[in-house]
mmCIF file of C-alpha atoms in Angstrom:
data_model
loop_
_atom_site.group_PDB
_atom_site.id
_atom_site.type_symbol
_atom_site.label_atom_id
_atom_site.label_comp_id
_atom_site.label_asym_id
_atom_site.label_seq_id
_atom_site.Cartn_x
_atom_site.Cartn_y
_atom_site.Cartn_z
ATOM 1 C CA MET A 4 -29.938 -51.573 -14.585
ATOM 2 C CA GLY A 5 -32.966 -51.353 -13.271
ATOM 3 C CA HIS A 6 -35.582 -52.151 -14.134
ATOM 4 C CA ARG A 7 -36.823 -54.601 -17.278
ATOM 5 C CA ALA A 8 -39.747 -55.144 -19.177
ATOM 6 C CA THR A 9 -40.459 -57.462 -21.423
ATOM 7 C CA GLY A 10 -42.922 -58.152 -23.704
ATOM 8 C CA SER A 11 -42.456 -59.081 -28.364
ATOM 9 C CA PHE A 12 -42.843 -57.715 -31.659
ATOM 10 C CA ASP A 13 -44.095 -58.439 -34.226
ATOM 11 C CA ILE A 14 -42.322 -57.528 -38.098
ATOM 12 C CA THR A 15 -44.424 -55.826 -39.985
ATOM 13 C CA ARG A 16 -42.431 -55.006 -42.874
ATOM 14 C CA TRP A 17 -38.944 -56.469 -44.330
ATOM 15 C CA ASP A 18 -37.451 -55.090 -47.158
ATOM 16 C CA SER A 19 -34.031 -56.558 -48.190
ATOM 17 C CA SER A 20 -32.455 -54.928 -51.315
ATOM 18 C CA THR A 21 -28.789 -56.487 -52.108
ATOM 19 C CA TYR A 22 -26.561 -53.408 -52.892
ATOM 20 C CA ASP A 23 -23.369 -55.368 -53.934
ATOM 21 C CA GLN A 24 -23.361 -59.086 -54.864
ATOM 22 C CA ALA A 25 -19.891 -60.249 -55.741
ATOM 23 C CA GLU A 26 -17.384 -63.272 -54.405
ATOM 24 C CA GLY A 27 -17.444 -64.024 -50.729
ATOM 25 C CA ALA A 28 -20.833 -62.253 -49.917
ATOM 26 C CA GLU A 29 -23.820 -60.710 -51.141
ATOM 27 C CA LEU A 30 -23.941 -57.176 -49.084
ATOM 28 C CA ALA A 31 -28.023 -56.229 -48.348
ATOM 29 C CA GLY A 32 -29.289 -53.673 -46.473
ATOM 30 C CA ILE A 33 -33.031 -53.827 -45.074
ATOM 31 C CA GLU A 34 -35.883 -51.647 -44.469
ATOM 32 C CA VAL A 35 -38.349 -53.778 -40.972
ATOM 33 C CA GLY A 36 -41.262 -52.127 -39.013
ATOM 34 C CA LYS A 37 -42.202 -53.486 -35.986
ATOM 35 C CA ASN A 38 -45.140 -53.283 -33.290
ATOM 36 C CA TRP A 39 -44.048 -53.367 -29.666
ATOM 37 C CA HIS A 40 -46.029 -55.494 -26.821
ATOM 38 C CA GLY A 41 -46.059 -55.541 -24.069
ATOM 39 C CA ASP A 42 -43.745 -53.403 -21.285
ATOM 40 C CA LEU A 43 -42.768 -52.017 -23.951
ATOM 41 C CA GLU A 44 -45.702 -50.730 -26.285
ATOM 42 C CA GLY A 45 -44.973 -48.868 -30.063
ATOM 43 C CA THR A 46 -43.866 -49.210 -33.346
ATOM 44 C CA SER A 47 -40.172 -48.868 -34.664
ATOM 45 C CA THR A 48 -38.549 -48.763 -37.216
ATOM 46 C CA ALA A 49 -34.903 -49.779 -38.292
ATOM 47 C CA ARG A 50 -32.768 -49.779 -41.702
ATOM 48 C CA LEU A 51 -30.128 -53.038 -40.776
ATOM 49 C CA LEU A 52 -27.219 -53.949 -43.247
ATOM 50 C CA THR A 53 -26.142 -57.270 -44.109
ATOM 51 C CA ALA A 54 -23.395 -59.802 -45.000
ATOM 52 C CA LEU A 55 -24.635 -63.029 -45.672
ATOM 53 C CA ALA A 56 -21.136 -65.231 -46.943
ATOM 54 C CA GLN A 57 -21.042 -67.952 -49.448
ATOM 55 C CA VAL A 58 -20.916 -70.644 -46.786
ATOM 56 C CA PRO A 59 -25.142 -69.991 -45.805
ATOM 57 C CA THR A 60 -24.104 -70.177 -41.574
ATOM 58 C CA SER A 61 -22.178 -66.985 -41.868
ATOM 59 C CA ALA A 62 -23.566 -64.273 -41.640
ATOM 60 C CA ALA A 63 -23.894 -60.149 -39.731
ATOM 61 C CA TYR A 64 -25.907 -57.610 -39.535
ATOM 62 C CA VAL A 65 -25.119 -54.097 -38.041
ATOM 63 C CA GLY A 66 -28.773 -51.974 -37.926
ATOM 64 C CA ILE A 67 -30.098 -48.201 -35.888
ATOM 65 C CA GLU A 68 -33.666 -48.159 -35.513
ATOM 66 C CA ARG A 69 -35.894 -46.193 -33.930
ATOM 67 C CA VAL A 70 -38.563 -46.830 -31.633
ATOM 68 C CA SER A 71 -42.239 -44.296 -30.667
ATOM 69 C CA ALA A 72 -42.896 -46.157 -27.630
ATOM 70 C CA ARG A 73 -44.836 -46.311 -23.841
ATOM 71 C CA LEU A 74 -42.275 -47.592 -21.032
ATOM 72 C CA ALA A 75 -42.776 -48.045 -18.080
ATOM 73 C CA GLY A 76 -46.014 -45.311 -18.338
ATOM 74 C CA ARG A 77 -43.742 -43.233 -19.790
ATOM 75 C CA ALA A 78 -43.760 -41.656 -23.736
ATOM 76 C CA GLY A 79 -40.968 -40.780 -26.309
ATOM 77 C CA THR A 80 -38.599 -41.677 -28.336
ATOM 78 C CA PHE A 81 -35.677 -44.005 -27.841
ATOM 79 C CA VAL A 82 -33.294 -44.914 -30.995
ATOM 80 C CA ILE A 83 -31.340 -48.425 -30.278
ATOM 81 C CA GLN A 84 -27.937 -50.315 -32.399
ATOM 82 C CA HIS A 85 -27.956 -53.555 -33.573
ATOM 83 C CA SER A 86 -24.561 -55.606 -33.832
ATOM 84 C CA ALA A 87 -24.178 -59.857 -35.300
ATOM 85 C CA ARG A 88 -22.609 -62.594 -36.329
ATOM 86 C CA MET A 89 -22.834 -66.178 -36.661
ATOM 87 C CA THR A 90 -21.251 -68.925 -38.199
ATOM 88 C CA ALA A 91 -21.436 -72.943 -38.038
ATOM 89 C CA GLU A 92 -19.243 -72.943 -34.872
ATOM 90 C CA GLU A 93 -20.508 -70.789 -32.857
ATOM 91 C CA GLY A 94 -24.578 -70.354 -33.788
ATOM 92 C CA ALA A 95 -26.410 -67.074 -33.961
ATOM 93 C CA GLY A 96 -24.969 -66.540 -30.950
ATOM 94 C CA THR A 97 -27.199 -63.335 -29.212
ATOM 95 C CA PRO A 98 -27.439 -60.134 -31.023
ATOM 96 C CA ASP A 99 -25.442 -56.608 -28.562
ATOM 97 C CA VAL A 100 -28.349 -54.060 -28.582
ATOM 98 C CA SER A 101 -28.441 -51.810 -27.099
ATOM 99 C CA VAL A 102 -29.593 -48.229 -26.196
ATOM 100 C CA VAL A 103 -27.781 -45.357 -27.905
ATOM 101 C CA PRO A 104 -26.332 -42.752 -24.885
ATOM 102 C CA ASP A 105 -28.895 -39.591 -25.360
ATOM 103 C CA THR A 106 -31.106 -40.129 -27.337
ATOM 104 C CA GLY A 107 -34.687 -40.187 -25.123
ATOM 105 C CA THR A 108 -37.218 -38.279 -26.157
ATOM 106 C CA GLY A 109 -39.981 -36.789 -24.195
ATOM 107 C CA GLU A 110 -40.549 -38.891 -20.773
ATOM 108 C CA LEU A 111 -37.561 -41.330 -22.081
ATOM 109 C CA ARG A 112 -34.742 -38.554 -22.187
ATOM 110 C CA GLY A 113 -32.013 -40.408 -20.782
ATOM 111 C CA LEU A 114 -33.147 -43.932 -21.495
ATOM 112 C CA ARG A 115 -30.030 -46.642 -21.285
ATOM 113 C CA GLY A 116 -30.368 -49.798 -21.426
ATOM 114 C CA ASP A 117 -29.382 -53.118 -23.167
ATOM 115 C CA ILE A 118 -31.641 -55.574 -25.016
ATOM 116 C CA GLU A 119 -31.716 -59.541 -25.436
ATOM 117 C CA ILE A 120 -33.901 -60.901 -28.865
ATOM 118 C CA THR A 121 -34.363 -64.377 -28.791
ATOM 119 C CA ARG A 122 -36.397 -65.795 -31.391
ATOM 120 C CA HIS A 123 -38.765 -68.657 -31.469
ATOM 121 C CA GLU A 124 -38.549 -71.927 -33.904
ATOM 122 C CA ASP A 125 -42.270 -70.340 -34.622
ATOM 123 C CA GLY A 126 -40.843 -66.830 -35.971
ATOM 124 C CA SER A 127 -42.130 -65.179 -33.078
ATOM 125 C CA HIS A 128 -40.242 -62.968 -30.985
ATOM 126 C CA THR A 129 -39.567 -61.485 -27.964
ATOM 127 C CA TYR A 130 -37.697 -59.524 -25.378
ATOM 128 C CA VAL A 131 -36.232 -59.005 -22.041
ATOM 129 C CA PHE A 132 -35.753 -54.863 -21.701
ATOM 130 C CA GLU A 133 -33.140 -54.247 -18.743
ATOM 131 C CA TYR A 134 -32.915 -50.462 -18.512
ATOM 132 C CA ASP A 135 -32.416 -47.014 -16.606
ATOM 133 C CA LEU A 136 -34.429 -44.388 -16.458
ATOM 134 C CA GLY A 137 -32.913 -41.265 -15.340
#
């Protein structure tokens, strides 16, 4: 990727609802709101699906998130896809977060890229967004 954006985001909404609780795992849906700061300035909403295993250190999530923001002085929207899992042996690992191809609108049309999200011990989040803007 040709460009790099860095910054942080704040979670402004976290509404979780369990929809299937049975032996082996609890399945839940979560609605998340964020404010993005830094090189990417804007807001987003996401819907996540989680599986929390009966072993507390094992879990997984997938999600789709629409971002409405300015990036490199250009305004528009785009969609990102999330996927992650954790186990006691492997730890939390790094979630796979990438722009869904051809979802960019406005001045962000043609956006491609991957976002590395880091959750810090104090609960804050930072990101590194490696992207191309065609």
